[in-house]
XYZ file of C-alpha atoms in Angstrom:
786
model
C 0.000 0.000 0.000
C 2.796 2.392 0.863
C 4.481 1.814 -2.510
C 1.224 2.231 -4.397
C 0.484 5.523 -2.664
C 3.992 6.742 -3.442
C 3.647 5.696 -7.046
C 0.368 7.597 -7.433
C 1.859 10.688 -5.808
C 4.881 10.600 -8.099
C 2.706 10.034 -11.123
C 0.682 13.137 -10.267
C 3.840 15.187 -9.695
C 5.469 13.998 -12.924
C 2.330 14.801 -14.876
C 1.731 18.251 -13.372
C 3.314 19.927 -16.464
C 0.876 17.975 -18.620
C -2.063 19.199 -16.531
C -0.918 22.795 -16.807
C -0.416 22.489 -20.546
C -3.861 20.943 -20.938
C -5.429 23.775 -18.927
C -3.892 26.386 -21.221
C -5.091 24.548 -24.321
C -8.634 24.382 -22.970
C -8.896 28.174 -23.188
C -8.856 27.908 -26.969
C -11.634 25.346 -27.015
C -15.259 26.481 -27.183
C -17.234 26.343 -23.992
C -19.505 23.717 -25.498
C -16.563 21.355 -26.032
C -15.968 18.579 -23.530
C -12.433 18.653 -22.119
C -10.772 15.205 -21.769
C -7.484 14.890 -19.907
C -5.718 11.526 -19.609
C -3.118 11.178 -16.861
C -0.604 8.377 -17.428
C 2.205 7.296 -15.117
C 4.427 4.310 -14.489
C 4.030 2.398 -11.222
C 7.105 2.765 -9.032
C 8.651 -0.675 -8.430
C 12.014 0.045 -6.813
C 12.237 -0.656 -3.083
C 15.575 1.139 -2.670
C 17.419 -2.159 -2.251
C 19.493 -2.089 -5.438
C 23.016 -0.677 -5.431
C 22.059 1.071 -8.674
C 19.911 3.498 -6.683
C 22.757 4.619 -4.379
C 25.208 7.465 -4.876
C 28.780 7.400 -3.617
C 30.460 10.353 -1.907
C 34.092 10.741 -0.942
C 36.666 8.405 -2.482
C 36.499 9.559 -6.096
C 34.382 12.707 -5.822
C 30.839 13.461 -4.661
C 27.380 12.352 -5.814
C 28.719 9.728 -8.217
C 26.504 7.001 -9.620
C 27.856 3.479 -9.352
C 28.326 3.055 -13.092
C 30.453 6.216 -13.226
C 33.107 4.887 -10.805
C 36.062 3.050 -12.340
C 36.352 0.528 -9.503
C 34.504 -2.456 -8.152
C 32.193 -0.906 -5.537
C 29.230 -2.100 -3.485
C 27.258 0.729 -1.819
C 25.032 -0.631 0.956
C 22.199 1.739 1.797
C 20.411 1.967 5.148
C 17.507 0.003 3.632
C 19.903 -2.723 2.520
C 21.669 -2.751 5.907
C 18.296 -3.441 7.517
C 17.256 -5.994 4.911
C 20.494 -8.002 5.270
C 20.629 -7.613 9.063
C 24.189 -6.242 8.894
C 25.594 -5.744 12.391
C 29.335 -6.474 11.936
C 31.925 -5.927 9.232
C 31.859 -9.656 8.506
C 28.247 -9.349 7.421
C 29.131 -7.342 4.301
C 30.167 -10.677 2.758
C 26.462 -11.349 2.291
C 26.299 -8.757 -0.463
C 29.839 -7.776 -1.557
C 32.009 -10.352 -3.375
C 35.591 -11.079 -2.270
C 35.089 -9.909 1.310
C 35.598 -13.211 3.153
C 37.264 -12.643 6.525
C 38.774 -14.385 9.511
C 36.952 -14.137 12.824
C 39.298 -11.465 14.202
C 39.356 -13.254 17.571
C 35.577 -12.960 17.681
C 35.518 -9.156 17.385
C 36.555 -8.030 13.882
C 37.517 -4.375 13.709
C 38.637 -4.242 10.081
C 37.196 -5.488 6.785
C 38.871 -8.180 4.697
C 38.796 -7.537 0.961
C 40.408 -9.574 -1.797
C 42.242 -11.738 0.683
C 43.828 -9.025 2.802
C 42.875 -6.681 5.600
C 41.295 -3.542 4.252
C 41.144 -0.020 5.585
C 38.281 1.473 7.565
C 37.175 5.034 6.792
C 34.293 7.078 8.123
C 33.101 10.143 6.224
C 36.300 10.030 4.175
C 38.848 9.900 7.025
C 40.702 6.821 8.257
C 39.507 5.573 11.641
C 41.657 4.073 14.329
C 41.230 0.353 14.108
C 42.733 -2.895 15.259
C 46.249 -4.264 15.224
C 46.096 -6.717 12.295
C 42.334 -6.845 12.597
C 42.244 -7.449 16.337
C 40.865 -4.401 18.045
C 37.698 -2.704 19.224
C 34.348 -3.907 17.807
C 32.531 -1.476 15.550
C 29.158 0.009 16.461
C 26.712 0.567 13.603
C 24.616 2.973 15.658
C 26.016 5.984 13.787
C 26.044 4.475 10.288
C 23.646 5.258 7.436
C 25.473 3.798 4.414
C 28.440 1.490 3.843
C 30.536 1.719 0.674
C 32.745 -1.321 0.033
C 35.532 -0.503 -2.442
C 38.072 -2.984 -3.799
C 41.728 -2.025 -4.110
C 43.908 0.559 -2.392
C 42.407 3.891 -1.271
C 42.478 6.630 -3.947
C 44.770 9.649 -3.849
C 42.144 11.833 -2.172
C 42.205 9.518 0.855
C 45.982 9.299 0.883
C 48.635 6.899 2.097
C 47.292 4.487 4.689
C 48.197 1.105 6.143
C 46.105 -1.624 4.524
C 45.435 -1.934 0.823
C 43.294 -4.937 -0.049
C 40.364 -2.544 -0.256
C 38.435 -0.294 2.079
C 35.073 0.415 3.622
C 33.848 3.996 3.863
C 31.162 4.445 6.498
C 28.716 7.320 6.082
C 27.422 8.825 9.297
C 23.763 9.540 9.894
C 22.728 13.119 9.189
C 20.099 15.322 10.781
C 16.950 16.487 9.047
C 16.202 20.198 8.752
C 12.671 19.885 7.375
C 10.854 17.101 9.253
C 10.697 15.364 12.620
C 10.927 11.591 12.696
C 12.179 8.837 14.921
C 12.629 5.103 15.281
C 12.747 2.654 18.164
C 14.231 -0.797 17.626
C 14.246 -3.631 20.151
C 15.696 -7.081 19.585
C 16.091 -10.337 21.476
C 17.978 -13.395 20.348
C 19.217 -16.791 21.414
C 21.772 -16.939 24.244
C 20.293 -13.875 25.968
C 21.274 -11.418 23.271
C 19.368 -8.170 23.749
C 19.661 -4.740 22.176
C 17.733 -1.485 22.110
C 18.091 1.590 19.911
C 16.284 4.913 19.707
C 16.945 7.351 16.877
C 15.273 10.754 16.544
C 15.810 13.787 14.337
C 14.033 17.127 14.165
C 14.605 20.646 12.830
C 15.702 23.263 15.339
C 15.254 26.059 12.823
C 13.075 24.985 9.931
C 15.132 24.392 6.761
C 18.211 25.817 8.496
C 19.329 23.726 11.468
C 18.551 20.127 12.397
C 19.557 17.796 15.211
C 19.705 14.007 15.362
C 20.356 11.804 18.389
C 20.753 8.041 18.387
C 21.454 5.771 21.339
C 22.079 2.032 21.297
C 22.592 -0.435 24.142
C 23.744 -4.029 23.695
C 23.696 -6.672 26.396
C 24.559 -9.924 24.687
C 25.315 -13.327 26.052
C 27.053 -15.842 23.831
C 26.994 -19.388 22.561
C 30.687 -19.548 23.406
C 31.866 -20.224 26.962
C 32.734 -17.196 29.118
C 31.853 -14.801 26.296
C 29.617 -11.787 25.881
C 29.352 -8.169 24.833
C 28.036 -5.131 26.661
C 28.177 -1.772 24.931
C 26.672 1.695 24.814
C 26.820 4.045 21.854
C 25.603 7.637 21.966
C 25.570 9.471 18.637
C 24.564 13.065 17.915
C 24.517 14.891 14.585
C 23.960 18.563 13.817
C 23.218 19.856 10.303
C 23.481 23.564 9.552
C 22.418 25.098 6.231
C 23.596 28.739 6.420
C 22.410 29.465 2.893
C 21.624 27.734 -0.380
C 25.324 27.409 -1.221
C 26.733 25.731 1.878
C 26.171 22.972 4.412
C 27.882 21.927 7.624
C 27.467 18.506 9.238
C 28.946 17.863 12.678
C 28.618 14.552 14.478
C 29.868 13.003 17.691
C 29.904 9.421 18.980
C 30.802 8.064 22.400
C 31.245 4.295 22.477
C 32.032 2.068 25.456
C 32.296 -1.699 25.162
C 33.210 -4.775 27.163
C 33.844 -7.756 24.930
C 35.546 -11.137 24.699
C 38.804 -12.086 23.022
C 37.727 -15.403 21.492
C 40.550 -17.491 20.012
C 38.329 -20.389 18.968
C 39.429 -24.009 19.347
C 43.070 -25.063 19.303
C 44.635 -28.215 17.798
C 42.868 -27.912 14.412
C 43.543 -31.374 12.983
C 41.603 -32.571 9.955
C 39.590 -34.784 12.313
C 38.531 -31.688 14.278
C 37.460 -29.819 11.142
C 35.644 -32.779 9.572
C 34.217 -34.614 12.570
C 34.637 -32.364 15.625
C 37.154 -34.774 17.191
C 39.553 -33.172 19.642
C 42.795 -34.728 20.919
C 43.115 -34.554 24.700
C 46.216 -34.311 26.860
C 48.002 -31.330 28.389
C 51.342 -30.283 26.919
C 54.479 -30.736 29.010
C 57.629 -28.601 28.989
C 61.089 -30.158 29.066
C 61.290 -29.353 32.781
C 58.068 -31.272 33.435
C 55.811 -28.238 33.900
C 52.314 -28.413 32.444
C 52.047 -24.628 32.148
C 51.661 -23.888 28.403
C 54.953 -22.685 26.905
C 56.918 -22.732 23.679
C 58.140 -26.195 22.752
C 55.684 -28.105 24.938
C 54.849 -31.643 23.785
C 51.484 -33.372 24.131
C 51.221 -37.113 24.737
C 47.682 -37.808 23.509
C 45.396 -39.322 26.132
C 42.389 -39.799 23.892
C 40.119 -38.306 21.252
C 36.660 -36.968 22.032
C 33.825 -35.078 20.382
C 34.317 -31.545 21.660
C 31.469 -29.158 22.305
C 31.942 -26.344 19.775
C 31.170 -23.774 22.458
C 34.331 -24.831 24.338
C 36.781 -22.193 23.164
C 39.929 -20.455 24.373
C 38.327 -17.937 26.703
C 38.605 -17.329 30.438
C 36.048 -15.869 32.866
C 38.750 -13.828 34.589
C 39.917 -12.015 31.444
C 39.480 -8.240 31.368
C 38.749 -6.591 28.020
C 37.144 -3.200 27.580
C 37.494 -0.061 25.532
C 36.169 3.497 25.367
C 36.401 5.757 22.355
C 34.858 8.987 21.169
C 34.884 10.473 17.678
C 34.106 13.866 16.189
C 33.525 14.482 12.487
C 32.925 17.782 10.736
C 32.097 18.122 7.031
C 31.729 21.607 5.608
C 30.810 22.178 1.960
C 30.459 25.490 0.152
C 29.938 26.570 -3.429
C 32.368 29.466 -3.772
C 31.365 30.345 -7.318
C 29.744 28.818 -10.342
C 32.995 26.946 -11.058
C 34.542 26.478 -7.621
C 33.507 24.460 -4.569
C 35.149 23.751 -1.239
C 34.945 20.753 1.101
C 36.636 20.598 4.500
C 36.672 17.388 6.561
C 37.865 17.315 10.166
C 38.153 14.215 12.334
C 39.269 13.515 15.887
C 39.237 10.248 17.808
C 40.374 9.295 21.283
C 40.724 5.649 22.302
C 41.503 3.872 25.538
C 41.634 0.119 25.807
C 42.670 -2.465 28.357
C 42.939 -6.215 27.987
C 44.643 -8.352 30.613
C 44.208 -12.046 29.858
C 44.998 -15.071 31.980
C 47.097 -16.585 29.180
C 49.645 -13.733 29.736
C 48.431 -11.597 26.811
C 48.321 -7.878 27.605
C 47.328 -4.926 25.431
C 46.778 -1.602 27.177
C 46.256 1.634 25.259
C 46.602 4.406 27.814
C 45.611 6.935 25.191
C 45.524 7.070 21.414
C 44.614 10.379 19.780
C 44.159 10.892 16.063
C 43.312 14.196 14.393
C 42.967 14.853 10.676
C 41.950 17.767 8.484
C 41.579 17.616 4.706
C 40.552 20.493 2.482
C 39.430 19.746 -1.059
C 39.045 22.515 -3.638
C 37.219 21.579 -6.829
C 37.516 23.816 -9.873
C 35.481 23.193 -13.027
C 37.336 24.728 -15.950
C 34.410 24.045 -18.261
C 31.662 21.468 -18.657
C 34.231 18.783 -19.537
C 37.247 19.438 -17.284
C 37.432 19.402 -13.499
C 40.388 19.496 -11.095
C 40.365 18.567 -7.397
C 43.160 19.883 -5.184
C 43.569 18.457 -1.675
C 45.677 19.389 1.337
C 45.674 16.864 4.160
C 47.241 16.823 7.637
C 46.979 13.862 10.011
C 48.378 13.553 13.545
C 48.539 10.326 15.515
C 49.768 9.839 19.083
C 49.760 6.451 20.828
C 50.808 5.431 24.310
C 50.399 1.700 24.659
C 51.795 -1.386 26.329
C 51.819 -4.887 24.924
C 52.900 -8.409 25.798
C 52.238 -11.440 23.613
C 55.579 -13.253 23.678
C 54.701 -15.933 26.252
C 51.361 -17.040 24.802
C 51.110 -20.739 23.953
C 47.856 -22.196 22.635
C 48.632 -25.656 21.233
C 49.759 -27.181 24.577
C 46.379 -26.372 26.182
C 43.860 -29.181 26.678
C 40.557 -27.316 26.383
C 38.605 -30.205 27.861
C 40.479 -29.970 31.166
C 40.175 -27.469 34.021
C 40.593 -23.721 33.504
C 44.067 -23.951 35.039
C 45.150 -25.682 31.796
C 44.705 -22.375 29.945
C 46.438 -20.068 32.363
C 50.043 -18.950 32.032
C 51.494 -17.543 35.251
C 54.847 -16.017 34.398
C 57.992 -17.535 35.840
C 60.683 -15.382 37.426
C 62.816 -15.913 34.318
C 60.011 -14.668 32.063
C 59.317 -11.686 34.307
C 63.009 -10.761 34.112
C 62.600 -10.312 30.340
C 59.622 -8.000 30.849
C 58.852 -4.832 32.819
C 56.231 -4.524 35.553
C 53.736 -1.878 34.484
C 51.663 -2.149 37.649
C 51.512 -4.761 40.409
C 51.174 -8.156 38.751
C 50.965 -6.816 35.165
C 54.076 -7.364 33.062
C 54.599 -5.932 29.582
C 57.372 -5.733 27.052
C 59.570 -2.652 27.109
C 59.429 -0.421 24.059
C 63.090 -1.010 23.241
C 65.848 -3.616 23.582
C 68.587 -3.503 26.222
C 71.686 -5.609 26.872
C 72.012 -5.637 30.661
C 74.827 -8.201 30.907
C 76.816 -6.867 27.936
C 76.923 -10.232 26.186
C 75.941 -8.743 22.844
C 72.344 -9.998 23.005
C 69.200 -8.212 24.099
C 67.741 -9.347 27.404
C 64.065 -8.507 26.834
C 61.033 -9.720 24.906
C 59.640 -7.124 22.496
C 56.084 -6.692 21.292
C 54.200 -3.475 20.383
C 54.830 -1.253 23.423
C 55.310 2.338 22.245
C 54.979 6.020 22.926
C 54.915 7.335 19.384
C 53.850 10.393 17.439
C 53.480 10.897 13.722
C 52.662 13.780 11.407
C 51.437 12.983 7.910
C 51.146 15.891 5.481
C 49.734 15.181 2.037
C 49.188 17.076 -1.184
C 46.945 15.583 -3.867
C 45.616 16.506 -7.275
C 42.998 14.716 -9.355
C 41.999 15.636 -12.892
C 38.616 14.441 -14.186
C 37.943 14.836 -17.889
C 35.061 14.135 -20.254
C 36.101 13.494 -23.843
C 32.726 13.659 -25.522
C 29.625 11.861 -24.321
C 31.222 8.425 -23.962
C 34.748 8.636 -22.538
C 35.672 9.856 -19.071
C 39.171 9.746 -17.598
C 40.627 10.463 -14.173
C 44.277 10.932 -13.245
C 45.526 11.511 -9.723
C 48.773 11.907 -7.812
C 49.582 12.408 -4.143
C 52.698 12.905 -2.081
C 52.782 12.323 1.690
C 55.460 13.558 4.064
C 55.876 11.509 7.256
C 57.579 12.756 10.385
C 57.602 9.977 13.001
C 59.178 9.509 16.399
C 58.928 6.589 18.825
C 60.020 6.271 22.433
C 60.139 3.511 25.002
C 57.567 4.546 27.651
C 58.658 1.947 30.201
C 62.404 1.381 30.002
C 63.924 -1.065 32.536
C 65.178 0.496 35.718
C 68.588 2.071 35.280
C 68.368 2.213 31.468
C 68.126 5.252 29.231
C 64.873 4.962 27.316
C 65.412 4.072 23.678
C 64.030 6.437 21.058
C 64.287 7.119 17.354
C 62.773 9.286 14.646
C 62.440 9.030 10.896
C 61.299 11.157 7.972
C 59.924 9.541 4.849
C 58.191 10.588 1.639
C 55.547 8.307 0.149
C 53.948 8.559 -3.274
C 50.721 7.313 -4.789
C 49.123 7.638 -8.181
C 46.108 6.442 -10.120
C 44.677 6.510 -13.609
C 41.294 5.278 -14.798
C 38.799 5.499 -17.624
C 35.072 4.921 -18.101
C 33.695 4.284 -21.570
C 29.949 4.228 -22.195
C 29.362 1.550 -24.795
C 25.723 2.604 -24.871
C 23.080 3.872 -22.471
C 23.113 0.581 -20.562
C 26.726 -0.614 -20.553
C 29.864 1.064 -19.228
C 33.310 -0.470 -19.336
C 36.193 0.755 -17.219
C 39.831 0.261 -16.423
C 41.886 1.396 -13.440
C 45.507 1.239 -12.342
C 47.065 2.509 -9.146
C 50.365 2.563 -7.309
C 50.415 3.157 -3.589
C 53.166 3.383 -0.974
C 51.809 2.677 2.487
C 52.939 2.187 6.066
C 53.085 -0.679 8.555
C 51.987 0.235 12.051
C 51.222 -1.469 15.334
C 48.306 -1.030 17.743
C 46.101 2.028 17.191
C 48.315 3.051 14.265
C 51.370 3.646 16.457
C 54.988 2.933 15.549
C 57.176 0.556 17.557
C 60.932 0.394 17.802
C 62.663 -2.669 16.423
C 65.155 -4.897 18.212
C 67.932 -2.473 17.196
C 66.014 0.403 18.854
C 65.316 2.098 15.540
C 62.214 2.681 13.471
C 62.506 0.274 10.575
C 62.473 1.850 7.133
C 60.492 -1.246 6.135
C 57.541 0.317 7.931
C 57.346 2.698 4.974
C 58.174 0.176 2.246
C 54.744 -1.305 1.661
C 54.318 -0.989 -2.100
C 50.953 -1.842 -3.609
C 49.801 -2.025 -7.217
C 46.415 -2.604 -8.804
C 45.206 -3.233 -12.343
C 41.480 -3.734 -12.785
C 39.093 -3.920 -15.735
C 35.352 -4.198 -15.492
C 31.951 -3.927 -17.108
C 28.828 -2.406 -15.514
C 25.241 -2.872 -16.660
C 22.925 -0.171 -15.291
C 19.924 0.386 -17.575
C 17.648 3.268 -16.665
C 14.505 1.488 -17.883
C 15.153 -1.851 -16.201
C 15.091 -3.211 -12.673
C 18.445 -4.998 -13.108
C 21.986 -4.061 -12.248
C 25.094 -6.172 -12.810
C 28.841 -5.728 -12.905
C 31.972 -7.812 -13.172
C 35.674 -7.134 -12.759
C 38.990 -8.876 -13.322
C 41.906 -7.690 -11.230
C 45.539 -8.171 -10.361
C 46.849 -6.768 -7.086
C 50.317 -6.883 -5.630
C 50.454 -5.781 -2.042
C 52.259 -6.258 1.236
C 50.883 -7.929 4.329
C 52.121 -6.837 7.745
C 53.326 -9.825 9.758
C 52.986 -10.115 13.496
C 56.698 -9.354 13.945
C 56.301 -6.096 11.991
C 57.851 -7.314 8.735
C 56.135 -7.197 5.361
C 55.304 -10.118 3.081
C 54.507 -9.624 -0.591
C 51.275 -11.182 -1.837
C 49.948 -11.213 -5.391
C 46.289 -11.850 -6.127
C 44.458 -12.232 -9.395
C 40.808 -12.921 -9.752
C 37.309 -12.173 -10.912
C 34.235 -10.909 -9.059
C 30.691 -10.149 -10.077
C 27.458 -8.943 -8.490
C 23.868 -8.881 -9.772
C 20.828 -7.065 -8.327
C 17.139 -7.131 -9.208
C 14.759 -4.793 -7.388
C 11.120 -4.578 -8.447
C 8.284 -4.904 -5.975
C 7.335 -7.489 -4.785
C 10.762 -9.104 -5.472
C 14.312 -8.284 -4.519
C 17.261 -10.519 -5.422
C 21.044 -10.259 -5.378
C 23.925 -12.624 -6.028
C 27.681 -12.324 -5.869
C 30.495 -14.560 -7.055
C 34.220 -14.270 -6.486
C 37.292 -16.163 -7.617
C 40.676 -15.294 -6.178
C 44.126 -16.792 -6.641
C 46.183 -15.423 -3.744
C 49.852 -16.393 -3.619
C 53.004 -15.306 -1.878
C 54.978 -13.189 -4.314
C 58.302 -15.003 -3.922
C 58.084 -13.881 -0.304
C 58.730 -15.436 3.072
C 55.951 -16.182 5.547
C 55.673 -17.359 9.136
C 53.360 -19.243 11.465
C 52.983 -19.706 15.191
C 53.823 -23.379 14.538
C 54.883 -25.136 11.356
C 52.088 -27.720 11.551
C 49.620 -28.942 14.129
C 51.225 -32.404 14.418
C 54.356 -30.759 15.874
C 52.485 -30.387 19.174
C 52.182 -34.164 19.641
C 54.545 -37.065 20.127
C 53.986 -40.407 18.402
C 52.906 -42.349 21.463
C 49.386 -42.798 20.035
C 49.806 -43.303 16.274
C 46.219 -44.611 16.235
C 45.163 -41.010 17.023
C 47.875 -38.881 15.419
C 51.366 -39.373 14.027
C 53.058 -36.548 15.881
C 56.542 -35.284 15.107
C 57.472 -34.515 18.720
C 59.018 -31.183 17.709
C 56.969 -29.293 20.291
C 54.778 -26.246 19.885
C 54.441 -23.388 19.551
C 57.613 -23.353 17.498
C 57.661 -20.067 15.603
C 58.470 -21.053 12.016
C 59.661 -18.851 9.182
C 59.052 -20.337 5.747
C 61.417 -19.672 2.858
C 60.286 -17.362 0.041
C 57.773 -19.103 -2.193
C 54.805 -18.700 -4.495
C 52.513 -20.948 -2.470
C 48.794 -20.333 -2.080
C 48.019 -17.995 0.803
C 46.312 -19.942 3.571
C 42.960 -19.019 5.086
C 41.325 -17.688 1.899
C 38.668 -19.580 -0.104
C 39.455 -19.590 -3.795
C 35.780 -19.332 -4.711
C 32.712 -18.039 -2.915
C 29.110 -17.452 -3.881
C 26.501 -15.412 -2.007
C 22.815 -14.873 -2.697
C 19.957 -12.930 -1.097
C 16.311 -12.515 -1.766
C 13.054 -11.075 -0.500
C 9.419 -11.503 -1.517
C 6.558 -9.283 -0.380
C 3.535 -11.555 -0.001
C 1.442 -8.437 0.452
C 1.937 -4.895 1.670
C 2.413 -6.132 5.248
C 4.131 -9.497 5.085
C 7.596 -10.181 3.636
C 9.820 -13.247 3.518
C 13.529 -13.376 2.729
C 16.616 -15.537 2.616
C 20.385 -15.316 2.266
C 23.132 -17.843 1.711
C 26.876 -18.181 1.404
C 28.993 -20.936 -0.129
C 32.786 -21.115 0.131
C 35.081 -23.533 -1.673
C 37.555 -25.696 0.268
C 40.777 -23.935 1.254
C 43.946 -24.634 3.316
C 43.949 -23.518 6.927
C 47.756 -23.621 7.323
C 50.742 -22.709 5.152
C 51.734 -26.312 4.392
C 48.096 -27.171 3.561
C 48.082 -30.118 5.959
C 44.585 -29.189 7.159
C 41.762 -27.874 5.010
C 38.400 -26.293 5.672
C 36.089 -28.186 3.352
C 33.396 -26.785 1.086
C 30.765 -25.251 3.333
C 27.600 -23.199 3.168
C 25.322 -21.163 5.422
C 21.635 -20.489 4.799
C 19.600 -17.853 6.662
C 15.889 -17.053 6.443
C 13.791 -14.155 7.682
C 10.258 -12.906 7.723
C 8.673 -9.615 8.772
C 5.119 -8.425 9.358
C 3.988 -4.796 9.505
C 1.123 -4.509 11.989
C 0.752 -0.852 10.997
C 2.624 1.349 8.529
C 4.837 2.333 11.475
C 5.318 -0.913 13.404
C 7.079 -4.026 12.116
C 8.167 -7.312 13.677
C 10.969 -9.342 12.065
C 12.261 -12.833 12.743
C 15.727 -13.911 11.580
C 16.815 -17.545 11.699
C 20.515 -17.906 10.920
C 22.286 -21.081 9.840
C 18.890 -22.703 9.510
C 20.402 -26.058 8.447
C 22.713 -26.004 11.496
C 25.958 -26.449 9.557
C 29.130 -26.969 11.587
C 31.238 -24.401 9.756
C 34.722 -23.088 10.500
C 36.814 -20.087 9.597
C 40.345 -18.857 10.399
C 40.911 -16.930 13.623
C 43.520 -14.416 12.448
C 44.242 -12.619 9.187
C 47.377 -13.604 7.324
C 47.305 -17.216 8.484
C 49.733 -16.777 11.386
C 47.667 -19.103 13.606
C 46.642 -21.430 10.765
C 48.274 -24.483 12.382
C 47.137 -23.503 15.883
C 43.543 -22.277 15.946
C 40.227 -22.525 14.103
C 37.015 -20.647 14.828
C 33.717 -22.604 15.058
C 30.896 -20.583 13.558
C 27.547 -20.290 15.310
C 24.939 -23.059 15.176
C 21.313 -22.354 14.291
C 20.084 -19.264 16.102
C 17.206 -16.830 15.945
C 16.581 -13.156 16.640
C 13.316 -11.219 16.945
C 13.344 -7.478 16.170
C 10.551 -4.967 16.739
C 10.790 -1.628 14.919
C 8.487 1.334 15.403
C 8.749 4.563 13.415
C 7.227 7.762 14.701
């Protein structure tokens, strides 16, 4: 009914000129004549769920249609976010090809695109995010649209850290002309509850508007000793001083307590295929059963493990608080010139102290950025964008991950099996931050003058960086069919790092470095006809490698490694987009070749080359909505070295029970560096296929579904264990009791598949851990608009 009413209204509006013209003509007709006016209009079918209907702001310019962007892009509107029930970055896989990701220790803070961690932007500026994907969960309370872009960020966004692709989040904006609000309540299996209220209203009609949104999550978990509690408060102010300018200011305060979930250890093929877990606690050479490097397990049996039994601990502490401020000011200076200024500030504090000796404490991370873009249109065919960008990042943080040991732990035993109390010898190689909390120093020191450092290093740092960038982008139309874009950017880095917690009696190590990084891009769009556009794009990008919260750590030689600024990335991509104006379909496809660097856990870079194909199709015409996505990716090490926590899972076991496992007795963990090779990158499915659909039975009742299939892929570098072909199928239904009130039921993994995925990006824990995905579960959501 709502769509029919809208269609009639639009038909009347579109035919108003016809009515006026008919009225004028009637004056020339005699009074005795009978006037006959026929109003014709086309019924509106679009439900706003096709990517064709969205516009993209930021990366390549503003207000661009999807077919006019020379990249593989998936814009996800607020309607599509709701339809697909997107609540985490992992959920974008449901609609965007080549976005398969590891679990991120149960709390992914970064997207994974084309087999590598991608960058996270909000309103065109890079957010603080996790260390190799492990970081603070992301709240969607402030988000109105999600743009998923493949390949390195463009020159307007500048040199960053991760280059597989990026997600640009668009913040909610306030309304200046109407008052409206929404309340959303949900309840799901395992005591998962959430509540959100969102309201916007004009303060000064057509001039100033305010929007406030608050969300509370109190979620239990299927997994043992797990859960999430969070609060997000978001406020947005929109000011329209005149008809030539706009100013959007928004603020978010986010506090969260969450679980570091490492999944299940000892991922043998029997565990992946049949859920069979090998029991027996690892033993050190000195006879201790405390998990440590080189421990050896004598198998005591093999049992069916409960998939909820994961590497968590009820006494772990893990919480974070962050607040963000964004300002976007736009002004039309003249008929040919426009200005956009973007300002961003974020403060983050985080503390995790785990019983397995892992520590990550961010005492304060502050990031501020300001970018000014000046667009000058020389004529109707030529446009130049100039950008000046300054970014400041300051991080004070403490880290300790050098004594973790997961493979020796028997998960089926008591909690004491998982806990790693530090020995006096281990404490001597660390520094006591506070009573009972030991962390790595931020530099290396040789106390006994034997020529070797006496401390364990991780990511501890007190670092500051200034990034100053200059960019230019030239957009040109060469007739009605050909459009080209050429861009270049130069970034100047000024970085210093200090040890914030040097051992007693030592002069704190420090270093500084200055580097210049370059990036460039070139692309073309060619309109074959009104429906088809082909494109090509190439880019070169020099990026950085950073540690937690984007900070910079000192190496074992107490210097900032120049390799931190040696991450070279290239992209070549060709594609075809089908976006007819008189059809309900949209489709695109792209072939690509990317060469990029992956930051390893020890701070080094590994070259990876990927080639592949991806495609997405959308159909949106009431009462149907359908989408499908397919991706093929061949990801290989580019004659580069790699490393794993352990070489292979069998290293953790001896051969005392060959009926269970033929162990090597090497002991584990046994940090292993593999020689340069061109092997397949572990942890990435070569092929995946996703599909979604929705059918409106009537104006009140809808039913939908979504599914994902991934092809078998190796879990570890040596491909000794594989995650088999697997699929997930979800269904949903919603009923609108009134035009304002709707109830929705989601049932996920309806066939109760026992699926797995990697725990950590880059495959470092491929021989050590695997993450069991959720069994069948349901969620009920009530939404009321007012």
